[in-house]
């Protein structure tokens, strides 16, 4: 099946810093979603982005489907941004396959 | 209420118990999913229901039994679980179609003693 790799696995930032999270996938995909899992376990939808670039406040995402990667940008990070960020792709297997996530810690 | 609601939030059960997890979606979706999230592992798809028919069963042991009585409700019945079944169980919903956008609930943290 399709492989999804996220990097870095762990990231520690000072509040106010910017960061870039990466998601690589091994095959062509029809969809890609970014999620933020908060400390209470809730998976919050950030972006539905099969291709192109989208922005939502301090967050933006870019997917380059032909090169099989997506990037999530977090600017001016806040402590509430802490948690695990997952990317998930919908490929030929017709199911959403998740990466292992990036654990982000934003220090005050 | 809005979104996807799961109950209970936490559950502790013995290996001989029978319990059920409940999921309800208020988004008007017609597909529902169960995922398992174990420590240090990616989310794993367990079951998919589309238009109340089970369309996916990812080699899940029979001690997990899903039920989808209508498009808004999804259950996961548990019996004779093992300690390795301890995990966060997440429900999601979406509109039918490819590719869908999934929306998740807060999960049930299950501990099997």
XYZ file of N, CA, C and O in Angstrom:
884
model
N 0.809 -1.192 0.000
C 0.000 0.000 0.000
C 0.850 1.253 0.000
O 2.072 1.197 0.049
N 0.153 2.374 -0.042
C 0.858 3.651 -0.094
C 1.561 3.926 1.229
O 1.061 3.584 2.300
N 2.762 4.491 1.140
C 3.538 4.848 2.325
C 3.488 6.358 2.519
O 3.607 7.121 1.547
N 3.320 6.774 3.768
C 3.267 8.196 4.091
C 4.310 8.466 5.168
O 4.262 7.852 6.241
N 5.237 9.348 4.875
C 6.310 9.667 5.813
C 6.269 11.143 6.171
O 6.206 11.996 5.287
N 6.316 11.412 7.467
C 6.295 12.785 7.933
C 7.606 13.123 8.620
O 8.206 12.294 9.296
N 8.013 14.361 8.438
C 9.235 14.827 9.094
C 9.086 16.291 9.495
O 8.336 17.046 8.854
N 9.777 16.714 10.581
C 10.501 15.827 11.497
C 9.518 15.086 12.404
O 8.361 15.471 12.509
N 9.939 14.042 13.086
C 9.046 13.357 14.021
C 8.741 14.187 15.262
O 7.652 14.079 15.826
N 9.705 14.995 15.670
C 9.527 15.852 16.839
C 10.093 17.228 16.532
O 11.117 17.341 15.855
N 9.420 18.251 17.064
C 9.862 19.624 16.830
C 9.533 20.452 18.060
O 8.391 20.423 18.534
N 10.530 21.150 18.565
C 10.338 22.035 19.714
C 10.660 23.455 19.274
O 11.724 23.705 18.707
N 9.729 24.359 19.515
C 9.869 25.747 19.092
C 9.647 26.685 20.256
O 8.912 26.359 21.200
N 10.224 27.847 20.124
C 9.898 28.930 21.043
C 8.682 29.655 20.473
O 8.533 29.782 19.229
N 7.826 30.107 21.336
C 6.651 30.857 20.901
C 7.072 32.004 19.985
O 8.050 32.707 20.259
N 6.343 32.160 18.875
C 6.652 33.213 17.922
C 7.463 32.743 16.727
O 7.535 33.449 15.704
N 8.058 31.551 16.826
C 8.877 31.037 15.731
C 7.987 30.472 14.621
O 6.804 30.174 14.828
N 8.594 30.321 13.444
C 7.918 29.707 12.299
C 8.420 28.281 12.110
O 9.531 27.942 12.548
N 7.623 27.455 11.460
C 8.057 26.078 11.228
C 7.441 25.534 9.950
O 6.422 26.040 9.474
N 8.092 24.504 9.416
C 7.605 23.809 8.231
C 7.609 22.315 8.503
O 8.625 21.742 8.896
N 6.458 21.689 8.314
C 6.320 20.250 8.472
C 6.151 19.651 7.081
O 5.468 20.221 6.226
N 6.742 18.467 6.889
C 6.740 17.861 5.568
C 6.035 16.504 5.583
O 6.127 15.757 6.571
N 5.382 16.204 4.474
C 4.701 14.918 4.289
C 5.068 14.412 2.900
O 4.774 15.075 1.902
N 5.712 13.256 2.845
C 6.034 12.605 1.573
C 5.165 11.368 1.414
O 4.912 10.644 2.394
N 4.736 11.091 0.199
C 3.930 9.898 -0.038
C 4.461 9.177 -1.272
O 5.037 9.788 -2.166
N 4.233 7.864 -1.271
C 4.951 6.999 -2.209
C 4.234 6.783 -3.537
O 4.810 6.210 -4.464
N 2.991 7.242 -3.649
C 2.232 6.978 -4.870
C 1.305 8.167 -5.135
O 1.148 9.041 -4.287
N 0.702 8.172 -6.298
C -0.214 9.267 -6.617
C -1.442 9.187 -5.708
O -1.875 8.102 -5.317
N -1.952 10.359 -5.371
C -3.086 10.438 -4.447
C -4.179 11.321 -5.019
O -3.917 12.182 -5.864
N -5.402 11.076 -4.562
C -6.546 11.874 -4.980
C -6.894 12.954 -3.972
O -7.676 13.845 -4.274
N -6.356 12.819 -2.780
C -6.674 13.774 -1.736
C -5.583 13.736 -0.680
O -4.933 12.705 -0.488
N -5.417 14.838 -0.003
C -4.507 14.899 1.136
C -5.138 15.814 2.175
O -5.650 16.885 1.839
N -5.133 15.353 3.417
C -5.650 16.165 4.510
C -4.557 16.349 5.556
O -3.775 15.425 5.817
N -4.549 17.535 6.174
C -3.712 17.807 7.342
C -4.637 17.924 8.546
O -5.690 18.592 8.476
N -4.201 17.296 9.651
C -4.948 17.332 10.900
C -4.030 17.775 12.031
O -2.823 17.528 12.014
N -4.647 18.374 13.050
C -3.959 18.668 14.305
C -4.668 17.878 15.403
O -5.886 18.016 15.577
N -3.904 17.041 16.105
C -4.485 16.308 17.230
C -4.093 17.020 18.514
O -2.899 17.101 18.852
N -5.095 17.533 19.203
C -4.799 18.281 20.423
C -4.544 17.323 21.594
O -4.706 16.108 21.450
N -4.113 17.853 22.730
C -3.780 16.962 23.860
C -4.954 16.114 24.343
O -4.742 15.138 25.067
N -6.168 16.445 23.991
C -7.334 15.678 24.407
C -7.725 14.617 23.375
O -8.737 13.947 23.521
N -6.934 14.487 22.336
C -7.171 13.438 21.359
C -7.983 13.843 20.150
O -8.079 13.084 19.184
N -8.575 15.013 20.176
C -9.418 15.464 19.065
C -8.573 15.707 17.824
O -7.567 16.408 17.879
N -8.993 15.122 16.702
C -8.354 15.377 15.409
C -9.109 16.508 14.731
O -10.268 16.358 14.368
N -8.430 17.621 14.555
C -9.061 18.809 13.986
C -8.593 18.973 12.547
O -7.392 18.936 12.262
N -9.564 19.146 11.648
C -9.223 19.335 10.236
C -8.540 20.688 10.030
O -9.061 21.715 10.451
N -7.398 20.654 9.384
C -6.710 21.892 9.045
C -6.899 22.231 7.575
O -7.314 23.336 7.238
N -6.573 21.277 6.713
C -6.661 21.512 5.271
C -7.071 20.240 4.542
O -6.674 19.141 4.918
N -7.865 20.444 3.523
C -8.189 19.420 2.524
C -7.522 19.920 1.261
O -7.973 20.904 0.671
N -6.382 19.313 0.858
C -5.556 19.973 -0.142
C -4.899 18.955 -1.072
O -3.715 18.607 -0.892
N -5.640 18.456 -2.064
C -5.045 17.505 -3.003
C -3.958 18.113 -3.888
O -3.080 17.401 -4.373
N -4.020 19.428 -4.069
C -2.971 20.109 -4.832
C -3.058 21.598 -4.549
O -4.065 22.083 -4.021
N -1.991 22.319 -4.887
C -2.021 23.764 -4.745
C -1.693 24.248 -3.353
O -1.116 23.526 -2.548
N -2.057 25.484 -3.097
C -1.748 26.143 -1.827
C -3.009 26.727 -1.220
O -3.843 27.283 -1.942
N -3.130 26.573 0.105
C -4.243 27.160 0.836
C -3.700 27.840 2.081
O -2.669 27.427 2.629
N -4.424 28.840 2.540
C -4.020 29.532 3.763
C -5.216 29.695 4.663
O -6.343 29.930 4.202
N -4.961 29.558 5.977
C -5.997 29.771 6.970
C -5.325 30.409 8.183
O -4.729 29.732 9.022
N -5.391 31.727 8.250
C -4.756 32.443 9.357
C -3.246 32.274 9.333
O -2.593 32.545 8.338
N -2.706 31.788 10.457
C -1.252 31.604 10.553
C -0.775 30.312 9.896
O 0.427 30.057 9.840
N -1.700 29.498 9.460
C -1.339 28.227 8.838
C -1.545 28.302 7.337
O -2.485 28.939 6.854
N -0.641 27.638 6.625
C -0.825 27.462 5.188
C -0.269 26.103 4.801
O 0.539 25.518 5.534
N -0.732 25.602 3.673
C -0.289 24.290 3.200
C -0.121 24.332 1.697
O -0.858 25.036 0.999
N 0.841 23.551 1.235
C 1.095 23.413 -0.194
C 1.266 21.944 -0.501
O 2.030 21.249 0.179
N 0.575 21.474 -1.517
C 0.750 20.106 -1.989
C 1.215 20.138 -3.434
O 0.580 20.789 -4.277
N 2.313 19.440 -3.688
C 2.814 19.281 -5.054
C 2.632 17.813 -5.400
O 3.500 16.966 -5.130
N 1.469 17.507 -5.957
C 1.086 16.111 -6.161
C 2.037 15.395 -7.119
O 2.335 14.213 -6.923
N 2.522 16.107 -8.127
C 3.405 15.469 -9.111
C 4.726 15.047 -8.490
O 5.377 14.118 -8.976
N 5.142 15.739 -7.415
C 6.378 15.387 -6.730
C 6.130 14.654 -5.422
O 7.060 14.360 -4.685
N 4.874 14.388 -5.146
C 4.477 13.526 -4.029
C 4.918 14.055 -2.671
O 5.519 13.308 -1.854
N 4.605 15.324 -2.426
C 4.852 15.841 -1.088
C 3.901 16.991 -0.784
O 3.299 17.585 -1.692
N 3.761 17.246 0.498
C 2.982 18.379 0.972
C 3.721 19.016 2.141
O 4.423 18.323 2.883
N 3.563 20.307 2.284
C 4.192 21.064 3.360
C 3.137 21.825 4.143
O 2.196 22.381 3.553
N 3.292 21.838 5.444
C 2.430 22.629 6.324
C 3.296 23.682 6.995
O 4.303 23.353 7.628
N 2.907 24.946 6.816
C 3.650 26.056 7.403
C 2.873 26.618 8.592
O 1.674 26.870 8.490
N 3.584 26.803 9.685
C 2.993 27.445 10.858
C 3.818 28.690 11.143
O 5.033 28.599 11.386
N 3.182 29.832 11.110
C 3.910 31.074 11.375
C 3.505 31.618 12.748
O 2.407 31.362 13.242
N 4.432 32.346 13.354
C 4.207 32.979 14.662
C 3.550 31.984 15.625
O 2.463 32.245 16.165
N 4.206 30.864 15.853
C 3.606 29.773 16.613
C 3.187 30.210 18.017
O 3.809 31.089 18.632
N 2.141 29.576 18.517
C 1.599 29.830 19.844
C 1.571 28.526 20.628
O 1.570 27.441 20.027
N 1.511 28.626 21.934
C 1.522 27.406 22.756
C 0.338 26.508 22.429
O 0.436 25.280 22.525
N -0.759 27.099 22.001
C -1.945 26.306 21.643
C -1.749 25.522 20.349
O -2.574 24.673 20.007
N -0.667 25.789 19.624
C -0.357 25.004 18.420
C 0.261 23.652 18.781
O 0.407 22.790 17.906
N 0.631 23.468 20.012
C 1.253 22.199 20.427
C 0.304 21.036 20.170
O -0.919 21.172 20.235
N 0.905 19.887 19.896
C 0.131 18.682 19.614
C 0.792 17.912 18.495
O 1.940 18.177 18.131
N 0.068 16.966 17.956
C 0.596 16.143 16.869
C -0.094 16.534 15.567
O -1.320 16.654 15.521
N 0.705 16.734 14.543
C 0.197 17.074 13.216
C 0.314 15.852 12.315
O 1.397 15.280 12.159
N -0.816 15.465 11.744
C -0.859 14.316 10.851
C -1.208 14.761 9.445
O -2.060 15.626 9.258
N -0.561 14.124 8.472
C -1.084 14.193 7.120
C -1.651 12.817 6.783
O -1.212 11.790 7.322
N -2.643 12.809 5.925
C -3.306 11.573 5.526
C -3.652 11.693 4.050
O -4.096 12.751 3.597
N -3.469 10.596 3.327
C -3.698 10.631 1.887
C -4.712 9.574 1.479
O -4.834 8.516 2.112
N -5.436 9.904 0.431
C -6.430 8.987 -0.148
C -5.874 8.557 -1.485
O -5.790 9.338 -2.412
N -5.470 7.292 -1.580
C -4.866 6.803 -2.803
C -5.718 5.766 -3.491
O -6.939 5.709 -3.313
N -5.061 4.920 -4.261
C -5.777 3.932 -5.073
C -6.478 2.885 -4.220
O -7.396 2.220 -4.689
N -6.027 2.710 -2.988
C -6.669 1.741 -2.086
C -8.009 2.241 -1.566
O -8.720 1.506 -0.884
N -8.349 3.482 -1.897
C -9.630 4.065 -1.519
C -9.849 4.044 -0.018
O -10.924 3.668 0.474
N -8.824 4.379 0.714
C -8.946 4.610 2.141
C -7.921 5.649 2.542
O -6.925 5.864 1.847
N -8.179 6.311 3.659
C -7.296 7.374 4.125
C -6.154 6.731 4.909
O -6.395 6.049 5.907
N -4.926 6.925 4.431
C -3.734 6.379 5.075
C -2.970 7.503 5.745
O -2.656 8.514 5.112
N -2.666 7.301 7.031
C -2.042 8.330 7.840
C -0.537 8.142 7.943
O -0.029 7.018 7.936
N 0.174 9.262 8.072
C 1.561 9.230 8.472
C 1.673 9.066 9.980
O 0.665 9.019 10.688
N 2.906 8.988 10.458
C 3.146 8.783 11.887
C 3.074 10.067 12.693
O 3.119 10.026 13.922
N 3.003 11.199 12.018
C 2.805 12.452 12.715
C 4.077 13.183 13.077
O 5.167 12.603 13.122
N 3.934 14.484 13.321
C 4.995 15.330 13.868
C 4.506 15.858 15.205
O 3.456 16.515 15.266
N 5.251 15.552 16.263
C 4.917 16.052 17.599
C 5.527 17.438 17.761
O 6.747 17.585 17.784
N 4.654 18.447 17.844
C 5.117 19.837 17.975
C 4.904 20.315 19.406
O 3.810 20.166 19.956
N 5.953 20.874 19.973
C 5.868 21.499 21.297
C 6.295 22.947 21.155
O 7.409 23.218 20.685
N 5.409 23.850 21.531
C 5.713 25.279 21.488
C 5.879 25.764 22.925
O 4.946 25.672 23.728
N 7.047 26.249 23.216
C 7.373 26.700 24.579
C 7.067 28.178 24.746
O 7.282 28.976 23.838
N 6.547 28.554 25.930
C 6.207 29.966 26.158
C 7.447 30.832 26.330
O 8.532 30.320 26.589
N -25.880 20.383 19.186
C -24.559 19.798 19.027
C -24.167 19.820 17.566
O -25.003 19.777 16.668
N -22.869 19.925 17.324
C -22.357 19.914 15.962
C -21.240 18.900 15.860
O -20.685 18.448 16.861
N -20.888 18.516 14.606
C -19.727 17.691 14.417
C -19.965 16.231 14.727
O -21.037 15.677 14.527
N -18.926 15.590 15.195
C -18.925 14.160 15.483
C -18.711 13.973 16.980
O -17.710 14.453 17.523
N -19.634 13.287 17.620
C -19.604 13.111 19.068
C -19.389 11.644 19.407
O -20.089 10.777 18.877
N -18.441 11.377 20.299
C -18.188 10.006 20.723
C -18.387 9.869 22.227
O -17.983 10.754 22.990
N -18.972 8.762 22.627
C -19.117 8.439 24.045
C -18.853 6.956 24.275
O -19.101 6.130 23.380
N -18.296 6.599 25.437
C -17.768 7.506 26.452
C -16.407 8.066 26.043
O -15.817 7.606 25.069
N -15.905 9.023 26.766
C -14.573 9.574 26.473
C -13.480 8.632 26.962
O -12.415 8.545 26.349
N -13.767 7.966 28.076
C -12.811 7.018 28.642
C -13.562 5.752 29.031
O -14.705 5.820 29.462
N -12.887 4.605 28.878
C -13.508 3.333 29.232
C -12.424 2.381 29.717
O -11.403 2.203 29.050
N -12.672 1.803 30.892
C -11.791 0.770 31.425
C -12.618 -0.504 31.516
O -13.721 -0.495 32.084
N -12.122 -1.576 30.963
C -12.876 -2.822 30.994
C -11.949 -4.009 31.185
O -10.767 -3.981 30.832
N -12.517 -5.041 31.789
C -11.802 -6.285 31.944
C -11.928 -7.123 30.684
O -12.744 -6.849 29.802
N -11.106 -8.138 30.587
C -11.068 -8.953 29.367
C -12.352 -9.742 29.158
O -12.633 -10.166 28.032
N -13.149 -9.930 30.197
C -14.376 -10.714 30.039
C -15.611 -9.827 29.856
O -16.717 -10.322 29.682
N -15.427 -8.532 29.915
C -16.562 -7.615 29.804
C -17.074 -7.494 28.379
O -16.378 -7.816 27.404
N -18.300 -6.990 28.260
C -18.849 -6.556 26.983
C -19.239 -5.095 27.120
O -19.957 -4.737 28.053
N -18.766 -4.286 26.198
C -19.084 -2.864 26.207
C -19.291 -2.396 24.772
O -18.937 -3.079 23.813
N -19.837 -1.173 24.648
C -20.038 -0.593 23.311
C -19.585 0.845 23.287
O -19.791 1.592 24.254
N -18.966 1.228 22.185
C -18.620 2.613 21.928
C -19.669 3.186 20.973
O -20.126 2.503 20.064
N -19.993 4.468 21.217
C -21.020 5.098 20.404
C -20.457 6.312 19.686
O -19.645 7.054 20.238
N -20.917 6.513 18.470
C -20.530 7.671 17.677
C -21.777 8.235 17.016
O -22.607 7.487 16.491
N -21.906 9.558 17.042
C -23.030 10.222 16.404
C -22.515 11.409 15.616
O -21.705 12.185 16.129
N -22.957 11.539 14.371
C -22.525 12.681 13.567
C -23.718 13.556 13.222
O -24.809 13.065 12.919
N -23.472 14.868 13.276
C -24.518 15.874 13.046
C -24.192 16.702 11.812
O -24.558 17.880 11.729
N -23.470 16.106 10.856
C -23.001 16.840 9.683
C -23.759 16.481 8.412
O -23.413 16.977 7.335
N -24.731 15.587 8.530
C -25.481 15.179 7.351
C -24.705 14.264 6.424
O -25.065 14.101 5.257
N -23.644 13.646 6.940
C -22.830 12.757 6.128
C -23.508 11.405 5.943
O -24.453 11.057 6.668
N -22.997 10.626 4.982
C -23.581 9.309 4.742
C -22.534 8.197 4.749
O -22.796 7.095 4.267
N -21.343 8.470 5.267
C -20.328 7.441 5.452
C -19.708 7.639 6.829
O -19.503 8.781 7.270
N -19.413 6.530 7.514
C -18.834 6.599 8.857
C -17.724 5.567 8.983
O -17.743 4.522 8.304
N -16.764 5.877 9.846
C -15.534 5.098 9.922
C -15.151 4.865 11.378
O -15.350 5.731 12.231
N -14.498 3.741 11.651
C -13.804 3.510 12.919
C -12.312 3.389 12.631
O -11.899 2.630 11.761
N -11.520 4.151 13.414
C -10.075 4.066 13.369
C -9.546 3.711 14.754
O -10.135 4.071 15.767
N -8.401 3.037 14.765
C -7.716 2.714 16.017
C -6.381 3.445 16.028
O -5.647 3.415 15.032
N -6.095 4.104 17.159
C -4.810 4.787 17.308
C -4.096 4.220 18.527
O -4.476 4.513 19.665
N -3.085 3.408 18.276
C -2.255 2.858 19.343
C -1.042 3.754 19.539
O -0.642 4.488 18.641
N -0.447 3.644 20.711
C 0.735 4.454 21.019
C 1.839 4.183 20.001
O 2.107 3.041 19.658
N 2.448 5.269 19.509
C 3.606 5.190 18.606
C 3.289 4.539 17.261
O 4.195 4.083 16.578
N 2.016 4.455 16.885
C 1.653 3.882 15.580
C 0.712 4.817 14.847
O -0.045 5.564 15.470
N 0.740 4.798 13.508
C -0.217 5.619 12.752
C -1.644 5.127 12.974
O -1.877 3.974 13.360
N -2.591 5.990 12.710
C -3.993 5.590 12.778
C -4.251 4.453 11.791
O -3.799 4.483 10.643
N -5.018 3.456 12.268
C -5.334 2.303 11.432
C -6.832 2.268 11.184
O -7.627 2.334 12.135
N -7.216 2.134 9.926
C -8.619 2.003 9.584
C -9.132 0.630 10.003
O -8.503 -0.396 9.716
N -10.282 0.625 10.690
C -10.888 -0.647 11.105
C -12.086 -0.986 10.210
O -12.124 -2.044 9.588
N -13.055 -0.103 10.168
C -14.297 -0.363 9.426
C -14.749 0.908 8.722
O -14.518 2.013 9.198
N -15.459 0.693 7.600
C -16.109 1.783 6.892
C -17.548 1.374 6.609
O -17.805 0.252 6.153
N -18.480 2.283 6.884
C -19.858 2.106 6.490
C -20.220 3.230 5.525
O -19.953 4.401 5.785
N -20.789 2.856 4.403
C -21.248 3.829 3.425
C -22.712 3.549 3.134
O -23.057 2.423 2.776
N -23.551 4.566 3.319
C -24.998 4.391 3.151
C -25.489 3.196 3.963
O -26.311 2.406 3.515
N -24.919 3.076 5.183
C -25.302 2.069 6.175
C -24.903 0.651 5.802
O -25.258 -0.300 6.504
N -24.133 0.476 4.736
C -23.608 -0.833 4.392
C -22.111 -0.871 4.706
O -21.388 0.080 4.407
N -21.667 -1.984 5.319
C -20.251 -2.084 5.609
C -19.491 -2.325 4.313
O -19.747 -3.295 3.595
N -18.558 -1.463 3.990
C -17.820 -1.592 2.737
C -16.349 -1.875 2.951
O -15.603 -2.097 2.007
N -15.914 -1.851 4.204
C -14.495 -2.083 4.465
C -14.353 -2.738 5.826
O -14.981 -2.315 6.796
N -13.548 -3.770 5.885
C -13.241 -4.435 7.142
C -11.773 -4.824 7.047
O -11.416 -5.767 6.354
N -10.955 -4.057 7.725
C -9.515 -4.213 7.551
C -8.934 -5.313 8.431
O -8.109 -5.048 9.299
N -9.375 -6.533 8.220
C -8.826 -7.690 8.944
C -8.870 -7.473 10.440
O -7.884 -7.740 11.144
N -9.990 -6.996 10.905
C -10.141 -6.727 12.335
C -10.645 -7.988 13.033
O -11.547 -8.660 12.515
N -10.072 -8.325 14.203
C -10.544 -9.526 14.923
C -12.023 -9.451 15.235
O -12.581 -8.362 15.444
N -12.649 -10.624 15.319
C -14.095 -10.685 15.516
C -14.535 -10.212 16.892
O -15.737 -10.033 17.120
N -13.613 -9.984 17.801
C -14.000 -9.448 19.114
C -14.437 -7.979 19.008
O -14.949 -7.408 19.966
N -14.217 -7.376 17.834
C -14.738 -6.041 17.517
C -15.888 -6.220 16.529
O -15.689 -6.785 15.449
N -17.057 -5.696 16.874
C -18.231 -5.880 16.027
C -18.905 -4.534 15.806
O -19.454 -3.954 16.744
N -18.859 -3.992 14.577
C -19.477 -2.692 14.326
C -20.959 -2.835 14.005
O -21.438 -3.888 13.585
N -21.661 -1.710 14.226
C -23.078 -1.654 13.878
C -23.396 -0.246 13.430
O -22.994 0.718 14.088
N -24.130 -0.126 12.334
C -24.507 1.191 11.813
C -26.006 1.183 11.543
O -26.434 0.859 10.430
N -26.837 1.510 12.547
C -28.295 1.429 12.381
C -28.857 2.481 11.437
O -29.919 2.257 10.842
N -28.191 3.610 11.302
C -28.601 4.660 10.359
C -27.390 5.524 10.052
O -26.312 5.337 10.645
N -27.558 6.468 9.158
C -26.402 7.230 8.678
C -25.823 8.169 9.722
O -24.731 8.708 9.522
N -26.514 8.366 10.840
C -26.021 9.285 11.861
C -25.347 8.591 13.030
O -24.700 9.258 13.843
N -25.525 7.294 13.155
C -25.038 6.584 14.334
C -24.162 5.394 13.952
O -24.461 4.669 12.993
N -23.121 5.218 14.742
C -22.197 4.098 14.540
C -21.794 3.579 15.905
O -21.506 4.364 16.820
N -21.790 2.258 16.037
C -21.393 1.634 17.294
C -20.222 0.690 17.038
O -20.063 0.157 15.929
N -19.445 0.479 18.096
C -18.418 -0.553 18.074
C -18.603 -1.393 19.326
O -18.377 -0.921 20.436
N -19.075 -2.626 19.117
C -19.319 -3.531 20.232
C -18.042 -4.309 20.528
O -17.399 -4.838 19.607
N -17.721 -4.377 21.811
C -16.463 -4.970 22.249
C -16.739 -6.160 23.160
O -17.585 -6.057 24.072
N -16.067 -7.272 22.949
C -16.217 -8.408 23.859
C -14.947 -9.243 23.871
O -14.298 -9.434 22.840
N -14.610 -9.722 25.052
C -13.405 -10.525 25.304
C -12.168 -9.906 24.677
O -11.441 -10.537 23.901
N -11.960 -8.613 24.990
C -10.793 -7.929 24.441
C -9.521 -8.357 25.157
O -9.559 -8.957 26.237
N -8.402 -8.014 24.531
C -7.085 -8.307 25.059
C -6.409 -7.001 25.491
O -6.745 -5.927 24.984
N -5.438 -7.075 26.379
C -4.754 -5.836 26.794
C -4.153 -5.060 25.625
O -4.126 -3.823 25.660
N -3.736 -5.741 24.576
C -3.147 -5.038 23.416
C -4.184 -4.268 22.616
O -3.835 -3.522 21.690
N -5.462 -4.441 22.950
C -6.520 -3.657 22.307
C -6.677 -2.276 22.940
O -7.458 -1.451 22.446
N -5.961 -2.038 24.015
C -5.985 -0.709 24.643
C -5.466 0.313 23.641
O -4.373 0.150 23.079
N -6.263 1.378 23.414
C -5.916 2.353 22.375
C -6.960 3.460 22.411
O -7.943 3.399 23.149
N -6.746 4.453 21.569
C -7.747 5.492 21.323
C -8.540 5.079 20.088
O -7.966 4.826 19.031
N -9.849 4.989 20.235
C -10.705 4.608 19.119
C -11.426 5.850 18.624
O -12.152 6.507 19.368
N -11.195 6.147 17.359
C -11.708 7.369 16.751
C -12.761 7.052 15.702
O -12.591 6.153 14.876
N -13.821 7.808 15.754
C -14.882 7.717 14.763
C -14.763 8.906 13.819
O -14.346 10.003 14.238
N -15.101 8.702 12.560
C -15.095 9.784 11.592
C -16.300 9.649 10.675
O -16.904 8.573 10.570
N -16.641 10.749 10.010
C -17.721 10.705 9.030
C -17.336 11.547 7.822
O -16.431 12.392 7.892
N -18.032 11.295 6.712
C -17.789 12.060 5.496
C -18.996 11.897 4.576
O -19.892 11.085 4.831
N -18.997 12.649 3.490
C -19.951 12.391 2.426
C -19.440 11.225 1.601
O -18.230 11.018 1.453
N -20.378 10.462 1.074
C -20.043 9.375 0.165
C -19.376 9.964 -1.071
O -19.736 11.016 -1.548
N -18.388 9.273 -1.598
C -17.746 9.737 -2.819
C -16.245 9.674 -2.695
O -15.702 9.520 -1.610
N -15.580 9.800 -3.793
C -14.123 9.724 -3.818
C -13.557 10.986 -4.427
O -13.953 11.349 -5.535
N -12.582 11.605 -3.793
C -12.125 11.270 -2.448
C -12.899 12.071 -1.401
O -13.214 13.222 -1.626
N -13.190 11.468 -0.262
C -13.956 12.188 0.755
C -13.053 13.025 1.656
O -11.847 12.812 1.714
N -13.665 13.953 2.367
C -12.990 14.683 3.431
C -13.560 14.175 4.749
O -14.762 14.277 4.981
N -12.700 13.629 5.605
C -13.146 13.027 6.858
C -13.112 14.023 7.993
O -12.193 14.848 8.087
N -14.102 13.915 8.861
C -14.186 14.704 10.083
C -14.251 13.740 11.261
O -15.057 12.809 11.251
N -13.418 13.999 12.279
C -13.258 13.056 13.375
C -13.903 13.544 14.672
O -14.008 14.756 14.926
N -14.277 12.568 15.499
C -14.691 12.843 16.858
C -13.482 12.915 17.780
O -12.333 12.817 17.338
N -13.749 13.080 19.076
C -12.673 13.215 20.059
C -12.117 11.880 20.520
O -11.097 11.845 21.211
N -12.785 10.803 20.180
C -12.243 9.496 20.503
C -12.686 8.958 21.851
O -13.160 9.695 22.725
N -12.555 7.650 21.985
C -12.736 6.958 23.267
C -11.410 6.321 23.636
O -10.871 5.514 22.865
N -10.870 6.702 24.779
C -9.618 6.101 25.267
C -9.970 4.824 26.014
O -10.603 4.873 27.071
N -9.606 3.700 25.457
C -9.973 2.396 26.007
C -8.772 1.754 26.680
O -7.681 1.681 26.098
N -8.991 1.275 27.897
C -7.970 0.513 28.615
C -8.545 -0.851 28.955
O -9.618 -0.932 29.572
N -7.850 -1.903 28.545
C -8.285 -3.270 28.820
C -7.339 -3.869 29.857
O -6.132 -3.942 29.634
N -7.922 -4.266 30.985
C -7.100 -4.769 32.087
C -7.100 -6.296 32.125
O -8.063 -6.934 31.688
